[in-house]
Short mmCIF file of C-alpha atoms in Angstrom, two decimals:
data_model
loop_
_atom_site.label_atom_id
_atom_site.label_comp_id
_atom_site.label_asym_id
_atom_site.label_seq_id
_atom_site.Cartn_x
_atom_site.Cartn_y
_atom_site.Cartn_z
CA LYS A 673 83.46 70.23 100.54
CA LEU A 674 80.96 72.58 99.39
CA ILE A 675 77.40 70.84 100.07
CA ASN A 676 74.99 71.52 96.91
CA ASN A 677 71.75 72.59 98.18
CA ASN A 678 69.81 74.06 95.02
CA ALA A 679 66.61 72.99 95.99
CA PHE A 680 66.98 75.35 99.08
CA SER A 681 67.66 78.34 97.19
CA GLU A 682 65.66 77.89 94.39
CA SER A 683 62.78 77.50 97.09
CA ALA A 684 63.74 80.70 98.87
CA LYS A 685 63.97 82.55 96.09
CA LYS A 686 60.58 82.79 95.03
CA VAL A 687 59.87 83.11 99.34
CA ILE A 688 62.51 85.66 98.90
CA ASN A 689 60.75 88.40 96.72
CA SER A 690 56.98 87.21 98.22
CA THR A 691 58.29 89.45 101.06
CA VAL A 692 57.77 92.57 101.82
CA LEU A 693 58.39 94.63 104.89
CA VAL A 694 55.45 96.53 106.66
CA LEU A 695 56.12 99.43 108.50
CA VAL A 696 54.28 101.34 110.99
CA LYS A 697 53.87 104.77 112.51
CA LYS A 698 54.77 104.59 115.68
CA ASP A 699 54.55 108.18 118.34
CA SER A 700 57.87 106.91 120.05
CA ILE A 701 59.98 103.82 120.57
CA SER A 702 61.76 102.30 124.08
CA ILE A 703 66.02 102.63 123.68
CA GLY A 704 65.74 98.10 123.43
CA ASP A 705 63.45 98.72 120.53
CA ARG A 706 65.86 100.91 118.92
CA THR A 707 69.22 98.84 119.77
CA SER A 708 67.03 96.37 118.21
CA GLY A 709 66.71 96.25 114.55
CA SER A 710 62.87 96.62 114.99
CA VAL A 711 62.31 100.26 114.39
CA TYR A 712 63.16 102.32 111.13
CA ILE A 713 64.06 105.62 111.38
CA ASP A 714 63.43 107.76 108.05
CA SER A 715 64.65 110.52 106.80
CA ALA A 716 62.81 112.84 107.62
CA GLY A 717 63.02 111.60 111.66
CA GLN A 718 59.03 109.34 111.59
CA VAL A 719 59.88 106.49 113.51
CA TRP A 720 58.64 103.33 112.08
CA SER A 721 57.80 99.52 113.99
CA LYS A 722 59.33 96.53 111.65
CA GLY A 723 57.58 93.18 110.57
CA THR A 724 56.98 91.04 107.29
CA ALA A 725 54.13 90.27 105.18
CA PHE A 726 54.04 87.95 102.43
CA SER A 727 51.67 88.09 99.42
CA ILE A 728 49.27 85.38 98.89
CA GLY A 729 47.55 86.94 95.32
CA ASN A 730 45.92 88.83 94.41
CA GLY A 731 46.88 91.48 96.87
CA ILE A 732 46.43 90.25 100.18
CA LEU A 733 49.48 89.93 102.87
CA LEU A 734 49.20 87.87 105.83
CA SER A 735 50.94 89.03 109.41
CA ALA A 736 51.68 89.25 112.51
CA SER A 737 48.96 91.06 113.93
CA HIS A 738 51.16 92.67 116.98
CA ILE A 739 53.24 94.36 114.47
CA ILE A 740 50.00 96.28 113.12
CA GLU A 741 48.11 96.90 116.43
CA ASN A 742 45.16 99.14 116.05
CA ALA A 743 47.36 100.90 113.20
CA GLN A 744 45.22 103.66 110.09
CA ASN A 745 45.79 102.32 106.70
CA SER A 746 47.14 105.25 106.38
CA ASP A 747 50.26 104.71 109.52
CA ILE A 748 51.48 102.28 107.56
CA ARG A 749 53.83 101.60 105.14
CA ILE A 750 55.22 98.46 102.57
CA ILE A 751 58.67 98.27 100.97
CA TRP A 752 58.96 95.25 98.63
CA ASN A 753 62.33 95.45 96.31
CA LYS A 754 63.91 98.02 98.49
CA ILE A 755 60.35 100.30 96.80
CA GLU A 756 58.41 102.02 99.61
CA TYR A 757 54.57 102.06 98.93
CA ASP A 758 52.74 104.89 101.06
CA ASN A 759 48.95 104.43 101.26
CA SER A 760 49.08 100.58 99.28
CA VAL A 761 46.67 99.71 102.20
CA ILE A 762 43.22 99.80 101.67
CA GLY A 763 42.19 96.98 104.45
CA TYR A 764 42.93 94.40 107.43
CA GLN A 765 41.65 92.55 109.70
CA SER A 766 43.65 90.90 112.66
CA VAL A 767 42.63 87.87 114.97
CA PRO A 768 44.81 89.09 117.75
CA GLU A 769 43.77 85.43 119.33
CA ILE A 770 45.97 84.22 117.15
CA ASP A 771 47.76 86.98 116.30
CA PHE A 772 47.05 86.83 112.72
CA THR A 773 46.30 89.57 110.56
CA ILE A 774 45.33 90.05 106.34
CA LEU A 775 46.18 93.53 104.81
CA GLU A 776 44.12 94.26 101.55
CA THR A 777 46.64 96.28 99.46
CA ASN A 778 46.69 98.21 96.08
CA LEU A 779 50.06 95.52 95.19
CA THR A 780 50.16 93.24 92.42
CA ILE A 781 53.50 90.92 94.35
CA ASP A 782 54.92 87.36 92.85
CA SER A 783 52.37 85.52 95.41
CA VAL A 784 54.04 82.48 97.64
CA ASP A 785 51.90 78.71 96.56
CA MET A 786 50.28 77.89 100.09
CA VAL A 787 50.69 74.50 101.25
CA GLY A 788 48.34 71.91 103.22
CA GLY A 789 48.68 69.44 105.28
CA ILE A 790 50.55 68.60 108.60
CA VAL A 791 54.10 69.20 108.98
CA PRO A 792 55.74 66.44 110.34
CA ASP A 793 59.32 67.02 113.14
CA GLY A 794 61.87 66.78 111.40
CA ALA A 795 60.58 68.88 108.03
CA LYS A 796 63.53 70.93 106.79
CA ILE A 797 61.87 74.74 106.69
CA GLY A 798 62.99 78.60 106.08
CA PHE A 799 62.07 81.42 106.49
CA VAL A 800 61.89 85.41 105.87
CA GLY A 801 62.01 87.85 107.68
CA PHE A 802 63.56 91.51 108.05
CA PRO A 803 65.68 91.37 111.65
CA LEU A 804 67.79 93.84 110.88
CA ASP A 805 68.01 97.70 110.29
CA ASP A 806 69.20 97.78 106.36
CA ASN A 807 66.05 96.66 105.09
CA PHE A 808 67.16 94.14 103.68
CA PRO A 809 65.49 89.96 103.55
CA ILE A 810 67.33 88.24 105.90
CA LEU A 811 67.18 84.61 104.74
CA HIS A 812 67.01 81.79 107.86
CA ASP A 813 66.84 77.38 107.73
CA GLY A 814 66.49 75.00 110.80
CA ILE A 815 63.87 72.37 110.89
CA VAL A 816 60.68 71.41 112.46
CA SER A 817 61.18 70.65 116.40
CA SER A 818 57.73 69.81 116.89
CA VAL A 819 54.43 70.53 116.30
CA ARG A 820 50.99 70.75 118.46
CA LEU A 821 47.24 70.72 117.84
CA GLU A 822 45.10 73.02 119.43
CA PRO A 823 41.28 71.91 120.79
CA SER A 824 40.39 75.41 118.18
CA GLY A 825 42.06 72.88 115.63
CA PHE A 826 45.09 75.50 114.53
CA PHE A 827 48.42 73.46 114.62
CA TRP A 828 51.77 75.52 116.37
CA TYR A 829 55.20 74.69 115.07
CA THR A 830 58.13 74.94 117.26
CA ILE A 831 61.22 75.07 114.51
CA ASN A 832 64.76 75.74 116.31
CA SER A 833 66.22 78.36 114.36
CA PHE A 834 66.15 82.18 116.48
CA VAL A 835 63.87 84.20 115.38
CA ASN A 836 64.70 87.86 116.02
CA ARG A 837 62.36 90.72 115.87
CA GLY A 838 61.26 92.21 112.79
CA ASN A 839 61.09 88.84 111.73
CA SER A 840 57.56 88.60 113.16
CA GLY A 841 54.55 87.93 110.08
CA GLY A 842 57.46 86.41 107.80
CA PRO A 843 56.38 83.10 105.64
CA VAL A 844 57.91 79.50 107.20
CA PHE A 845 58.70 77.23 103.96
CA LEU A 846 59.49 73.92 102.71
CA SER A 847 63.09 73.80 102.24
CA ASP A 848 62.91 71.40 99.09
CA THR A 849 59.65 72.63 97.65
CA GLY A 850 59.36 76.48 98.56
CA GLY A 851 55.09 75.83 99.81
CA VAL A 852 54.71 78.29 102.78
CA ILE A 853 53.78 75.75 105.69
CA GLY A 854 52.68 79.11 108.24
CA VAL A 855 53.82 82.48 110.01
CA ILE A 856 56.57 83.76 112.47
CA SER A 857 54.50 84.86 115.39
CA SER A 858 56.62 84.68 118.34
CA ARG A 859 60.17 83.56 119.63
CA GLN A 860 60.33 81.54 123.04
CA TYR A 861 62.36 82.76 125.53
CA GLU A 862 60.07 86.28 125.65
CA MET A 863 57.14 84.08 127.41
CA ILE A 864 54.12 85.13 125.02
CA ALA A 865 51.94 82.17 126.18
CA PHE A 866 49.88 79.88 123.01
CA PRO A 867 45.66 81.03 122.84
CA GLN A 868 42.91 79.18 121.93
CA LEU A 869 40.09 80.20 120.04
CA ASN A 870 36.88 79.25 118.62
CA ILE A 871 36.63 79.96 114.95
CA ASN A 872 33.26 79.66 114.97
CA GLU A 873 33.36 82.71 117.86
CA LYS A 874 34.92 84.70 115.25
CA LYS A 875 33.15 86.91 112.03
CA LEU A 876 35.51 85.77 109.17
CA SER A 877 34.10 85.61 106.05
CA GLU A 878 34.74 82.60 103.81
CA GLY A 879 37.53 82.72 102.16
CA GLU A 880 39.88 84.09 105.37
CA LYS A 881 38.29 81.49 107.47
CA GLU A 882 39.79 78.93 104.30
CA ILE A 883 42.74 80.71 104.92
CA MET A 884 43.34 80.40 108.30
CA GLU A 885 41.90 75.88 107.75
CA VAL A 886 45.39 75.84 105.34
CA LEU A 887 47.57 77.98 107.18
CA LYS A 888 49.93 75.97 110.45
CA PHE A 889 51.10 79.44 112.97
CA ILE A 890 54.68 78.92 113.67
#
């Protein structure tokens, strides 16, 4: 018997439509990267590393800083709904300590709904990213396995769904409402440490602080 999961399907549709593939130009890649689905090689032979971002409106995209690193604006390409956009990134600000980036673009992309408050253990979630070579968004589901509050005031969630390369920067959303609760940052087996941040030491605008206070990190 098929399970009726219309709520999750409708939630996912909106989030997927607000999610973009982020390509960052690279000079070279390792063999492991080439076989992992985390890179893209275009028709001219140019190598790009892959990640995910999502729109919160007004041309602003949220993502993970390890995708962008120290790239120039012109070295970042956005693909949305199978259309490639060059020179669409006007600027960005990253906070590497918590693996977070705010991208400013000249694109008009449907935005997700952001959700505040703590999501409890066991909450059903989904997330979207681009882990495969065909550059189509892939939908995943799972639950919140644990919630951890850092001294800095940020939440780190652990989810029970496997995260692949290319998922980084993708939105994590509540299955029933589609409200986004966080950004995919890392997968556990890579032994990536979860750092602490004193937000008062960072020179962020009030708008950026508001976004980061609402957002939870996965």
